[in-house]
Amino acid sequence: MEKRVRFKGLWLPLLLVMPQLLITAVFFFYPAGQAIWQSLFIPDPFGLSMRYVGLGNFEFLLSDPFYRASFVTTAVFSILVTLVSMGVALYLAVLADRLIKGSGTYRTLLIWPYAVAPAVAGVLWLFMFNTRVGVVTWYLGVLGYDWNHVLNQGEAMGLVVVASAWGRISYNFLFFLAGLQAIPRSVIEAAAIDGARFWTRFRTIVFPLLSPTTFFLLVVNIVYAFFETFGVIHTITSGGPQQATTILVYKVYADGFVGQDLGSSAAQSVILLVIVGILTIIQFKYIERRVHY
Amino acid sequence: MATVSLQGLKKSFGKTDVIHDVEIDIADGEFIVIVGPSGCGKSTLLRMVAGLETVSAGEVRIGDRQVNDVEPMDRDIAMVFQNYALYPHMSVFDNMAYGLKIAKVPRSEIEARVAVAAKLLQLEPYLQRRPRELSGGQRQRVAMGRAIVRKPAVFLFDEPLSNLDAKLRVQMRLEIKQLQRDLGVTSLYVTHDQVEAMTLADRMIVMNGGVADQIGAPLEVYANPATAFVAGFIGSPPTNFLDASTFAPGAPQGAQLGIRPEHVVLSGDGTGHRAKVLYAEPLGAESLIYARLESGDNITIRQDGALPTPAEGETVSVAWDKDEEMQFAKDGRRI
Ligand SMILES: Nc1ncnc2c1ncn2[C@@H]1O[C@H](COP(=O)(O)OP(=O)(O)OP(=O)(O)O)[C@@H](O)[C@H]1O
Ligand SMILES: [Mg+2]
């Protein structure tokens, strides 16, 4: 057990947590309160008066086919981003784990994409896949494939998924690598002596022992896909074509700032707030039982 | 069951040579103990037999097959690790059954074999528990069980008892010996504990800095150490080393004289070499007396506990039988 420091009195501890409390209050509680408040009203188009509608905004949203479609889009998008980024990261981590020399360099190179801001990453991928001047588009054209994510919904989704997953791979890789290296070598060796070849060992020993890491990353990546991919979507597709890539977060922006439907936008924020709350609870529950084998 | 043969076995990690030319032919069912101080290459040697380390030169044969390039899973061996290396996410039953499941042994036979091993190792009440819910001794047994259910040709043990307390260690030592006798499986056992080595081994390999200094039956090694290192390492308290030029005139330049503590006596009649008692340790059945000879060499005397022990600071005379003397050349070799 770690030793805990106990402070006497009330003022010093209060002073020490005050900066964090202030930041949370200003940047979280205040806007969250505002969102909840606004979600109960419909403002007039000039923003001069507000009409109280109770839960009217929510009722309207939940019966709106576009909003429901956005839920499905978000689910597909999040699942794909999570699977791609975690799958690739796990594969790279397994390779790096077997490497003894040079794994440091490997790690450093792999962490770089994480430092690239989502919007910048979006622009990067946008250029590569630009329908007129993109390098990748050109090569695909040479191979006889006509890439056009501006018109093709599937291709648009594919591109934002790849662009969003790419930046996440480094983060997941680091966690997977740390998780792999925490598995005692002798356990792997014992399995090898027991007759298990590489793939059997991975399936029956390594992957189960990695499950706490995997679960943690699953939650973190879903949260990421839900909320932090705005920049990528905004730069690459702006939610299009035909709302094919309008995930919930993007819809908050599109309806609120572009469509100027502030009441609905606020209600959508509140729904997202509830979703992130649930995800956080799941994550905390997991942290309490970190080792579950 | 199989013979094991190591021929001119060498290992280097990069430029450092860790194992130099180890040679031994192990008979079917023989219990071989590899003993030596920390870092002398015992584990490395064992892991080469297991296939967990590559062989730099020489060959490893199990049965009549050369296995240098054979994967660990194809060598028909089982290994017990120092930290047990149990699968933490599996029950005791699944830990023991793991290798059998991979070998696609029928379910009914797996259950039968695990049941036999569990009975033998008194693990029956714990089959559904996870390793973390077991005591150190029980984990150790599970590791043993995992090895024996597979009925391998060779058992490899890497310091399997070093994480247990002294009493449990003695008990498990007996159990391992018993088990190996009953099963008759050729075994290689690594330890740095010379008592374990003496009690378990049919033959032991005394390693010193990657060299097998001596290979032989425990009592033979004890009685006839091939090098000064072996004389010093096997036996407790260790052999006394004295300057041969003083005590054995005519010995070659730089030679050492070795004499075991139990062969040194306090001569009541004043013959022999004069020494000053530094301190005495009465242990009950025997007493150890530490003294300094006039030549400046320290000497340990081991005598029956019933004999009177001299007081600290007292001057005594010590003597030994010339036949018990062992002479070692400058390079440590026995003369
Ligand atoms: N992977 C490795 N790379 C480089 N050197 C190594 C490696 N493994 C072992 N060594 C070196 O080889 C020597 C022998 O190691 P080994 O583990 O066989 O010793 P040991 O006799 O088992 O010691 P102990 O009783 O402490 O377990 C040591 O000096 C060690 O530093
Ligand atoms: Mg070792």
XYZ file of C-alpha atoms and ligand atoms in Angstrom:
660
model
C 0.000 0.000 0.000
C 1.197 3.458 -0.842
C 1.621 5.945 1.941
C -0.814 8.806 1.861
C -0.015 12.265 3.040
C -2.656 13.739 5.307
C -3.072 17.488 5.546
C -4.278 19.052 8.737
C -6.853 21.831 8.547
C -8.972 22.899 5.623
C -7.273 25.863 3.962
C -4.122 24.297 2.535
C -5.882 21.368 0.829
C -8.563 23.713 -0.490
C -5.910 26.043 -1.865
C -4.119 23.165 -3.560
C -7.192 21.852 -5.391
C -8.571 25.329 -6.113
C -6.927 25.824 -9.546
C -8.361 22.546 -10.790
C -11.769 23.329 -9.334
C -11.763 26.759 -10.961
C -10.851 25.341 -14.351
C -13.542 22.700 -14.057
C -16.105 25.297 -13.012
C -15.303 27.780 -15.749
C -14.799 25.357 -18.597
C -17.144 22.556 -17.645
C -19.863 23.334 -15.117
C -20.704 26.762 -16.507
C -21.063 25.699 -20.192
C -22.746 22.428 -19.220
C -25.254 24.371 -17.119
C -25.815 26.783 -19.983
C -26.400 23.896 -22.386
C -28.936 22.281 -20.087
C -30.679 25.611 -19.591
C -30.769 26.445 -23.295
C -31.997 22.995 -24.235
C -35.285 23.905 -22.592
C -35.902 26.925 -24.824
C -36.293 27.847 -28.460
C -34.770 31.265 -29.155
C -36.237 33.441 -31.876
C -34.102 33.815 -35.053
C -32.628 37.136 -33.907
C -31.705 35.907 -30.456
C -33.815 38.568 -28.803
C -36.259 36.358 -26.902
C -36.537 32.739 -25.827
C -39.648 30.621 -25.669
C -39.801 27.924 -22.974
C -40.616 24.516 -24.466
C -39.762 22.109 -21.648
C -38.502 18.858 -23.131
C -39.846 19.820 -26.544
C -36.394 20.007 -28.085
C -35.630 16.457 -26.953
C -38.968 15.114 -28.175
C -38.379 16.677 -31.539
C -34.811 15.328 -31.739
C -35.676 11.767 -30.874
C -38.350 11.626 -33.527
C -36.136 13.331 -36.119
C -34.966 10.728 -38.705
C -31.827 12.787 -39.420
C -30.846 12.725 -35.777
C -31.446 8.985 -35.560
C -29.416 8.488 -38.719
C -26.617 10.454 -37.092
C -26.685 7.999 -34.160
C -26.158 5.101 -36.561
C -23.407 7.005 -38.397
C -21.691 7.693 -35.071
C -21.908 4.046 -34.039
C -20.458 2.827 -37.342
C -17.773 5.499 -37.289
C -16.737 4.856 -33.663
C -16.643 1.104 -34.062
C -14.555 1.354 -37.221
C -12.151 3.927 -35.770
C -11.729 1.880 -32.608
C -11.214 -1.406 -34.436
C -8.795 0.013 -36.982
C -6.711 2.025 -34.538
C -6.563 -0.729 -31.920
C -6.038 -3.527 -34.410
C -3.139 -1.844 -36.160
C -1.651 -0.698 -32.848
C -1.800 -4.210 -31.393
C -0.186 -5.669 -34.486
C 2.661 -3.129 -34.348
C 3.069 -3.600 -30.598
C 3.388 -7.369 -30.983
C 6.065 -6.837 -33.622
C 7.910 -4.263 -31.483
C 7.686 -6.494 -28.417
C 9.648 -9.208 -30.202
C 12.327 -6.704 -31.095
C 15.076 -6.192 -28.582
C 17.390 -3.814 -30.403
C 16.037 -0.569 -31.828
C 12.636 -0.765 -30.213
C 13.306 2.708 -28.801
C 13.607 4.229 -32.265
C 10.562 2.335 -33.410
C 8.580 3.681 -30.466
C 9.719 7.272 -31.038
C 8.764 7.154 -34.711
C 5.398 5.624 -33.949
C 4.511 8.277 -31.388
C 4.840 11.159 -33.830
C 1.368 10.962 -35.401
C -0.056 11.455 -31.910
C 1.494 14.910 -31.806
C -0.290 15.977 -34.992
C -3.440 18.014 -34.319
C -6.632 16.395 -35.674
C -7.344 19.268 -38.057
C -3.800 19.109 -39.456
C -4.095 15.335 -39.813
C -7.362 15.896 -41.622
C -5.770 18.324 -44.087
C -2.911 15.859 -44.623
C -5.235 13.033 -45.556
C -7.424 15.397 -47.520
C -4.489 16.346 -49.745
C -3.473 12.755 -50.262
C -6.977 11.783 -51.267
C -7.970 15.026 -52.983
C -10.210 14.075 -55.886
C -8.221 16.212 -58.333
C -4.634 16.504 -57.080
C -4.312 13.772 -54.410
C -1.336 11.402 -54.720
C -3.255 8.396 -53.550
C -6.214 9.266 -55.780
C -3.836 9.454 -58.717
C -2.328 6.028 -57.969
C -5.764 4.552 -57.454
C -6.727 6.045 -60.821
C -3.710 4.340 -62.408
C -4.964 1.071 -60.934
C -8.320 1.770 -62.479
C -10.168 2.841 -59.335
C -12.030 6.110 -59.459
C -11.776 7.584 -55.960
C -14.239 10.301 -55.090
C -15.096 10.726 -51.446
C -16.900 13.973 -52.227
C -19.649 12.042 -53.929
C -19.309 8.491 -52.614
C -20.636 8.066 -49.064
C -18.731 4.856 -48.324
C -15.458 6.354 -49.473
C -16.104 9.470 -47.398
C -16.672 7.340 -44.300
C -13.577 5.250 -45.082
C -11.420 8.340 -45.375
C -12.523 9.984 -42.118
C -12.156 6.643 -40.324
C -8.598 6.186 -41.592
C -7.652 9.782 -40.846
C -9.085 9.588 -37.322
C -7.655 6.160 -36.560
C -4.199 7.096 -37.832
C -3.545 9.655 -35.091
C -4.743 7.199 -32.462
C -2.504 4.313 -33.413
C 0.517 5.732 -31.575
C -1.377 6.193 -28.359
C -2.817 2.676 -28.466
C 0.539 1.276 -29.503
C 2.267 2.661 -26.411
C -0.320 1.154 -24.101
C -0.297 -2.188 -25.874
C 3.479 -2.331 -25.854
C 3.610 -1.536 -22.141
C 0.936 -4.179 -21.551
C 2.845 -6.771 -23.552
C 6.089 -6.039 -21.774
C 4.392 -6.419 -18.406
C 3.616 -10.055 -19.209
C 6.415 -12.092 -17.601
C 8.670 -13.670 -20.216
C 8.714 -16.910 -18.292
C 4.935 -17.312 -18.679
C 5.320 -17.099 -22.449
C 8.255 -19.487 -22.291
C 6.281 -21.914 -20.162
C 3.522 -21.877 -22.778
C 6.073 -22.493 -25.522
C 7.422 -25.483 -23.627
C 3.842 -26.663 -23.068
C 3.575 -26.914 -26.835
C 1.904 -23.630 -27.810
C 3.112 -22.040 -31.029
C 3.064 -18.299 -31.615
C -0.578 -17.903 -32.607
C -1.854 -20.284 -29.904
C 0.200 -18.439 -27.312
C -1.215 -15.147 -28.487
C -4.788 -16.413 -28.375
C -4.657 -18.297 -25.066
C -2.066 -16.409 -23.011
C -1.061 -13.020 -24.359
C -4.447 -11.676 -25.400
C -6.261 -12.691 -22.190
C -3.468 -11.200 -20.073
C -3.685 -8.045 -22.136
C -7.430 -7.711 -21.592
C -7.239 -4.975 -18.924
C -5.262 -2.818 -21.372
C -7.595 -3.691 -24.220
C -10.664 -2.796 -22.224
C -9.190 0.474 -21.086
C -8.265 1.400 -24.646
C -11.681 0.374 -25.914
C -13.392 2.932 -23.702
C -10.821 5.636 -24.346
C -10.992 5.130 -28.104
C -14.770 5.186 -28.228
C -14.750 8.434 -26.296
C -12.151 9.753 -28.707
C -14.151 8.701 -31.777
C -17.272 10.278 -30.324
C -15.882 13.609 -29.311
C -12.410 14.392 -30.543
C -12.747 13.664 -34.226
C -14.540 16.893 -34.987
C -11.459 18.481 -36.545
C -10.884 15.600 -38.923
C -14.480 15.518 -40.110
C -14.700 19.259 -40.415
C -11.618 19.510 -42.621
C -12.227 16.435 -44.780
C -15.949 16.086 -45.409
C -17.810 18.693 -43.350
C -20.216 15.910 -42.511
C -21.057 15.117 -46.120
C -21.878 13.823 -48.610
C -25.536 13.905 -47.623
C -24.743 13.707 -43.917
C -22.938 10.386 -44.451
C -20.222 11.418 -42.009
C -22.264 13.655 -39.710
C -21.520 12.152 -36.334
C -23.308 13.468 -33.251
C -20.638 15.967 -32.301
C -20.551 17.323 -35.808
C -24.313 17.669 -35.819
C -24.185 19.782 -32.664
C -21.953 22.180 -34.552
C -23.845 21.967 -37.848
C -27.274 22.547 -36.294
C -26.144 25.136 -33.790
C -23.575 27.268 -35.549
C -24.513 26.700 -39.171
C -28.241 26.014 -38.842
C -28.619 28.469 -35.945
C -31.045 26.093 -34.207
C -29.564 26.753 -30.777
C -32.249 24.996 -28.749
C -31.828 21.737 -30.632
C -28.058 22.061 -30.587
C -28.092 22.531 -26.808
C -30.352 19.510 -26.401
C -27.936 17.451 -28.499
C -25.062 18.568 -26.265
C -26.967 17.393 -23.245
C -27.513 13.979 -24.824
C -23.787 13.759 -25.565
C -23.100 14.803 -21.991
C -25.135 11.849 -20.780
C -23.325 9.465 -23.144
C -19.873 10.590 -22.054
C -21.040 10.317 -18.451
C -22.012 6.703 -18.962
C -18.728 5.892 -20.702
C -16.811 7.517 -17.863
C -18.686 5.495 -15.280
C -17.848 2.295 -17.160
C -14.214 3.332 -17.247
C -14.086 4.142 -13.531
C -15.766 0.884 -12.668
C -13.056 -0.854 -14.633
C -10.250 1.066 -12.946
C -11.521 -0.097 -9.562
C -11.033 -3.683 -10.674
C -7.940 -3.221 -12.734
C -6.769 -6.814 -12.513
C -9.661 -9.048 -13.321
C -7.993 -12.364 -13.944
C 12.116 -41.118 -20.946
C 15.391 -40.431 -22.614
C 19.066 -39.891 -22.319
C 20.452 -36.376 -22.671
C 23.841 -35.609 -24.038
C 25.671 -32.308 -24.170
C 28.694 -32.240 -26.457
C 31.175 -29.352 -26.439
C 28.352 -27.000 -25.574
C 29.159 -23.287 -25.754
C 27.152 -20.116 -25.443
C 28.047 -16.501 -25.994
C 25.873 -13.437 -25.773
C 27.477 -11.143 -28.308
C 31.140 -11.049 -27.365
C 30.786 -12.430 -23.824
C 31.258 -16.169 -23.515
C 28.950 -17.491 -20.855
C 29.263 -21.263 -21.231
C 32.597 -22.843 -22.111
C 32.595 -26.325 -23.488
C 30.297 -28.373 -21.262
C 30.302 -32.142 -21.870
C 28.131 -34.704 -20.175
C 26.236 -37.863 -21.049
C 23.172 -38.232 -18.875
C 21.693 -41.689 -18.473
C 17.988 -42.410 -18.744
C 16.278 -41.600 -15.437
C 19.304 -39.916 -13.931
C 18.935 -36.878 -11.644
C 21.556 -34.299 -12.536
C 21.996 -31.171 -10.446
C 23.746 -28.137 -11.883
C 25.177 -26.136 -9.005
C 27.295 -23.023 -8.815
C 27.331 -19.439 -7.600
C 25.078 -16.751 -9.059
C 25.923 -15.754 -12.606
C 27.984 -18.842 -13.455
C 25.686 -19.831 -16.306
C 23.465 -22.523 -14.735
C 20.208 -21.116 -16.067
C 21.733 -20.477 -19.464
C 22.855 -24.100 -19.679
C 19.400 -25.354 -18.708
C 17.670 -23.004 -21.126
C 19.823 -24.307 -23.945
C 18.556 -27.797 -23.183
C 15.013 -26.399 -23.104
C 15.476 -24.633 -26.425
C 14.866 -21.194 -24.950
C 18.416 -20.105 -25.815
C 20.223 -20.848 -29.038
C 23.341 -23.008 -28.994
C 26.494 -21.120 -30.030
C 28.606 -24.247 -30.561
C 28.451 -27.930 -29.786
C 25.316 -29.996 -29.637
C 22.406 -30.973 -27.429
C 20.976 -34.451 -27.903
C 17.792 -35.746 -26.320
C 17.376 -39.466 -26.865
C 19.052 -40.177 -30.175
C 18.006 -36.909 -31.740
C 20.123 -33.797 -32.132
C 17.848 -30.959 -31.016
C 19.985 -27.831 -31.518
C 17.479 -26.333 -33.934
C 14.342 -27.990 -32.590
C 11.723 -25.652 -31.088
C 11.020 -26.031 -27.326
C 7.552 -27.477 -28.011
C 9.025 -30.267 -30.091
C 11.656 -31.376 -27.578
C 9.379 -33.408 -25.302
C 10.526 -31.625 -22.163
C 8.827 -29.919 -19.238
C 10.268 -27.103 -17.195
C 9.603 -25.712 -13.735
C 10.583 -22.050 -13.455
C 11.922 -20.206 -10.431
C 8.892 -17.892 -10.348
C 6.639 -20.845 -11.331
C 5.375 -18.990 -14.427
C 1.802 -20.145 -13.886
C -0.861 -18.787 -16.219
C -2.489 -16.207 -13.935
C -5.837 -16.140 -15.718
C -6.406 -19.899 -15.572
C -7.538 -22.178 -12.775
C -5.144 -24.731 -11.318
C -6.878 -27.386 -13.408
C -6.481 -25.386 -16.611
C -2.870 -24.625 -15.796
C -2.107 -28.308 -15.586
C -4.301 -29.226 -18.548
C -2.956 -26.527 -20.875
C -0.239 -28.597 -22.533
C -2.530 -31.614 -22.884
C -5.261 -29.524 -24.495
C -2.786 -28.211 -27.023
C -1.643 -31.758 -27.710
C -5.318 -32.575 -28.364
C -5.436 -35.272 -25.702
C -9.061 -36.430 -25.233
C -10.965 -34.646 -22.489
C -11.487 -37.772 -20.396
C -7.798 -38.564 -20.385
C -6.889 -34.976 -19.503
C -9.176 -35.170 -16.499
C -7.742 -38.502 -15.463
C -4.135 -37.358 -15.730
C -4.747 -34.089 -13.887
C -6.587 -36.001 -11.174
C -3.625 -38.328 -10.692
C -1.165 -35.447 -10.515
C -3.412 -33.464 -8.176
C -3.650 -36.429 -5.837
C 0.087 -36.989 -5.926
C 0.738 -33.321 -5.127
C -2.157 -32.898 -2.693
C -3.715 -30.251 -4.884
C -7.189 -31.767 -5.115
C -8.966 -29.099 -3.035
C -7.513 -26.280 -5.111
C -8.229 -27.321 -8.694
C -10.713 -24.525 -9.327
C -8.636 -21.766 -7.754
C -6.568 -19.182 -9.575
C -2.795 -19.115 -8.892
C -3.032 -15.846 -6.940
C -5.313 -17.602 -4.444
C -2.601 -20.117 -3.554
C 0.345 -20.051 -1.168
C 3.894 -20.167 -2.482
C 4.233 -23.860 -1.735
C 0.958 -24.665 -3.474
C 1.964 -22.653 -6.543
C 5.190 -24.571 -6.612
C 3.219 -27.814 -6.648
C 1.021 -26.591 -9.477
C 4.159 -25.851 -11.471
C 5.329 -29.396 -10.724
C 1.923 -30.765 -11.646
C 1.954 -28.941 -14.954
C 5.268 -30.600 -15.708
C 4.336 -34.139 -14.718
C 0.903 -34.441 -16.395
C 2.581 -34.159 -19.756
C 4.786 -37.218 -19.121
C 7.777 -35.623 -20.812
C 11.069 -37.335 -21.587
C 13.043 -34.808 -19.534
C 12.287 -32.549 -16.566
C 14.102 -29.263 -16.250
C 14.043 -27.359 -12.973
C 15.431 -23.843 -12.577
C 15.792 -23.138 -8.855
C 12.241 -24.295 -8.170
C 12.553 -23.991 -4.394
C 14.356 -20.710 -3.978
C 11.171 -18.718 -3.311
C 10.073 -20.928 -0.430
C 10.898 -20.608 3.246
C 13.562 -22.872 4.715
C 11.250 -25.480 6.210
C 9.068 -25.824 3.126
C 12.196 -26.039 1.027
C 13.400 -29.094 2.903
C 9.980 -30.724 2.615
C 9.604 -29.998 -1.102
C 13.133 -31.202 -1.704
C 12.184 -34.589 -0.356
C 8.990 -34.622 -2.382
C 10.784 -33.778 -5.600
C 13.311 -36.514 -4.977
C 10.533 -39.011 -4.255
C 8.560 -37.960 -7.303
C 11.528 -38.224 -9.606
C 12.342 -41.702 -8.269
C 8.753 -42.849 -8.767
C 8.401 -41.405 -12.250
C 11.923 -42.260 -13.337
C 12.153 -39.231 -15.622
C 15.591 -37.910 -16.563
C 15.983 -34.590 -14.742
C 18.225 -31.555 -14.812
C 17.949 -29.403 -11.740
C 19.578 -26.010 -11.256
C 20.343 -24.645 -7.812
C 22.892 -22.497 -6.069
C 22.242 -24.305 -2.804
C 24.879 -26.962 -2.247
C 22.770 -28.850 0.307
C 20.010 -29.226 -2.300
C 22.613 -30.363 -4.787
C 24.145 -32.924 -2.414
C 20.811 -34.404 -1.368
C 19.073 -34.539 -4.747
C 21.763 -35.414 -7.226
C 22.714 -38.739 -8.681
C 25.516 -36.749 -10.237
C 26.204 -33.062 -10.017
C 27.805 -30.549 -12.338
C 29.711 -27.917 -10.391
C 29.856 -24.800 -12.531
C 32.380 -22.030 -12.112
C 32.248 -19.041 -14.441
C 30.714 -21.003 -17.297
C 33.056 -23.976 -16.929
C 31.940 -27.342 -15.592
C 34.717 -27.696 -12.999
C 33.674 -31.166 -11.955
C 30.995 -33.689 -12.770
C 30.405 -36.573 -10.393
C 28.386 -38.157 -7.618
C 27.935 -35.814 -4.633
C 30.049 -37.736 -2.145
C 32.759 -38.334 -4.701
C 32.865 -34.605 -5.479
C 32.937 -33.818 -1.773
C 35.706 -36.254 -1.038
C 37.711 -35.540 -4.146
C 37.235 -32.001 -5.402
C 38.900 -31.503 -8.769
C 39.639 -27.816 -8.246
C 40.121 -25.378 -5.405
C 36.818 -23.769 -6.417
C 34.897 -27.013 -5.974
C 36.612 -27.666 -2.629
C 35.592 -24.201 -1.473
C 32.059 -24.271 -2.874
C 30.929 -27.739 -1.830
C 30.916 -28.235 1.911
C 29.852 -25.965 4.726
C 31.766 -24.453 6.400
C 34.069 -24.295 3.380
C 37.445 -25.934 3.054
C 40.354 -24.136 4.723
C 42.957 -22.874 2.263
C 46.483 -22.454 3.551
C 49.697 -21.340 1.918
C 51.322 -24.577 0.776
C 54.899 -23.247 1.041
C 54.539 -23.049 4.837
C 52.590 -26.205 5.548
C 53.627 -28.577 2.770
C 57.272 -28.025 1.920
C 58.105 -29.156 -1.600
C 54.796 -28.079 -3.098
C 55.045 -26.113 -6.359
C 55.309 -22.322 -6.350
C 51.987 -20.606 -5.546
C 50.205 -23.825 -4.607
C 47.496 -23.957 -1.975
C 46.763 -26.526 0.633
C 43.110 -27.415 1.267
C 41.912 -29.113 4.409
C 38.267 -29.656 5.382
C 37.234 -28.273 8.804
C 36.154 -31.690 10.056
C 39.657 -33.029 9.412
C 41.307 -30.448 11.643
C 41.540 -31.329 15.335
C 42.678 -29.532 18.449
C 45.595 -31.606 19.624
C 45.617 -31.814 23.399
C 49.309 -32.747 23.566
C 50.656 -29.536 22.025
C 51.857 -31.065 18.753
C 50.926 -29.429 15.458
C 50.555 -25.744 14.616
C 49.912 -23.056 17.168
C 46.833 -20.913 16.623
C 44.908 -18.230 18.476
C 41.150 -18.761 18.851
C 39.162 -15.862 17.320
C 35.722 -17.112 18.313
C 33.793 -20.330 18.768
C 30.267 -21.280 17.705
C 28.725 -24.129 19.668
C 25.863 -25.424 17.493
C 24.777 -28.312 19.652
C 25.649 -31.405 17.649
C 28.906 -29.812 16.562
C 31.015 -26.783 17.298
C 32.836 -24.518 14.897
C 36.032 -22.899 16.083
C 37.609 -20.089 14.109
C 41.294 -19.523 14.754
C 44.328 -17.717 13.289
C 47.512 -19.654 12.696
C 50.901 -18.116 13.376
C 51.401 -17.932 9.596
C 48.490 -15.485 9.465
C 46.122 -17.947 7.748
C 42.631 -18.349 9.198
C 41.458 -21.853 9.896
C 38.067 -23.330 10.808
C 37.818 -26.386 12.987
C 34.696 -28.496 13.159
C 34.455 -30.806 16.119
C 31.912 -32.882 17.990
C 29.550 -30.816 20.117
C 30.383 -32.872 23.196
C 34.057 -31.869 23.162
C 35.122 -28.834 25.222
C 35.380 -25.610 23.198
C 38.345 -23.312 23.859
C 37.736 -19.737 24.997
C 38.231 -16.716 22.754
C 41.840 -15.533 22.692
C 43.169 -18.834 23.981
C 46.201 -20.292 22.222
C 45.656 -23.836 20.998
C 47.485 -26.209 18.733
C 45.778 -27.647 15.668
C 46.712 -30.696 13.648
C 45.466 -32.764 10.738
C 46.198 -36.023 9.048
C 48.566 -35.614 6.084
C 46.322 -37.975 4.067
C 43.439 -35.528 4.243
C 45.445 -32.703 2.698
C 44.477 -31.578 -0.786
C 46.982 -29.669 -2.885
C 45.882 -27.259 -5.561
C 48.171 -25.693 -8.156
C 48.277 -21.961 -8.773
C 45.539 -22.242 -11.452
C 43.255 -24.051 -8.971
C 43.729 -27.528 -10.393
C 44.175 -30.420 -8.011
C 47.686 -31.804 -7.855
N 20.281 -12.479 -22.510
C 21.513 -12.260 -22.031
N 22.325 -11.361 -22.615
C 23.566 -11.140 -22.150
N 24.094 -11.770 -21.077
C 23.340 -12.678 -20.448
C 22.003 -12.976 -20.889
N 21.493 -13.910 -20.067
C 22.458 -14.184 -19.173
N 23.563 -13.450 -19.395
C 24.803 -13.504 -18.624
O 25.221 -14.841 -18.581
C 25.755 -15.156 -17.316
C 25.090 -16.401 -16.775
O 23.736 -16.121 -16.513
P 22.781 -17.202 -15.885
O 21.441 -16.606 -15.816
O 22.921 -18.463 -16.642
O 23.383 -17.346 -14.439
P 22.914 -18.302 -13.263
O 24.045 -19.200 -12.991
O 21.606 -18.915 -13.589
O 22.766 -17.286 -12.077
P 21.643 -17.215 -10.931
O 22.009 -18.193 -9.877
O 21.788 -15.811 -10.428
O 20.330 -17.471 -11.574
C 25.570 -13.943 -16.447
O 26.818 -13.296 -16.328
C 24.605 -13.092 -17.199
O 24.893 -11.740 -17.000
Mg 19.576 -18.635 -12.875
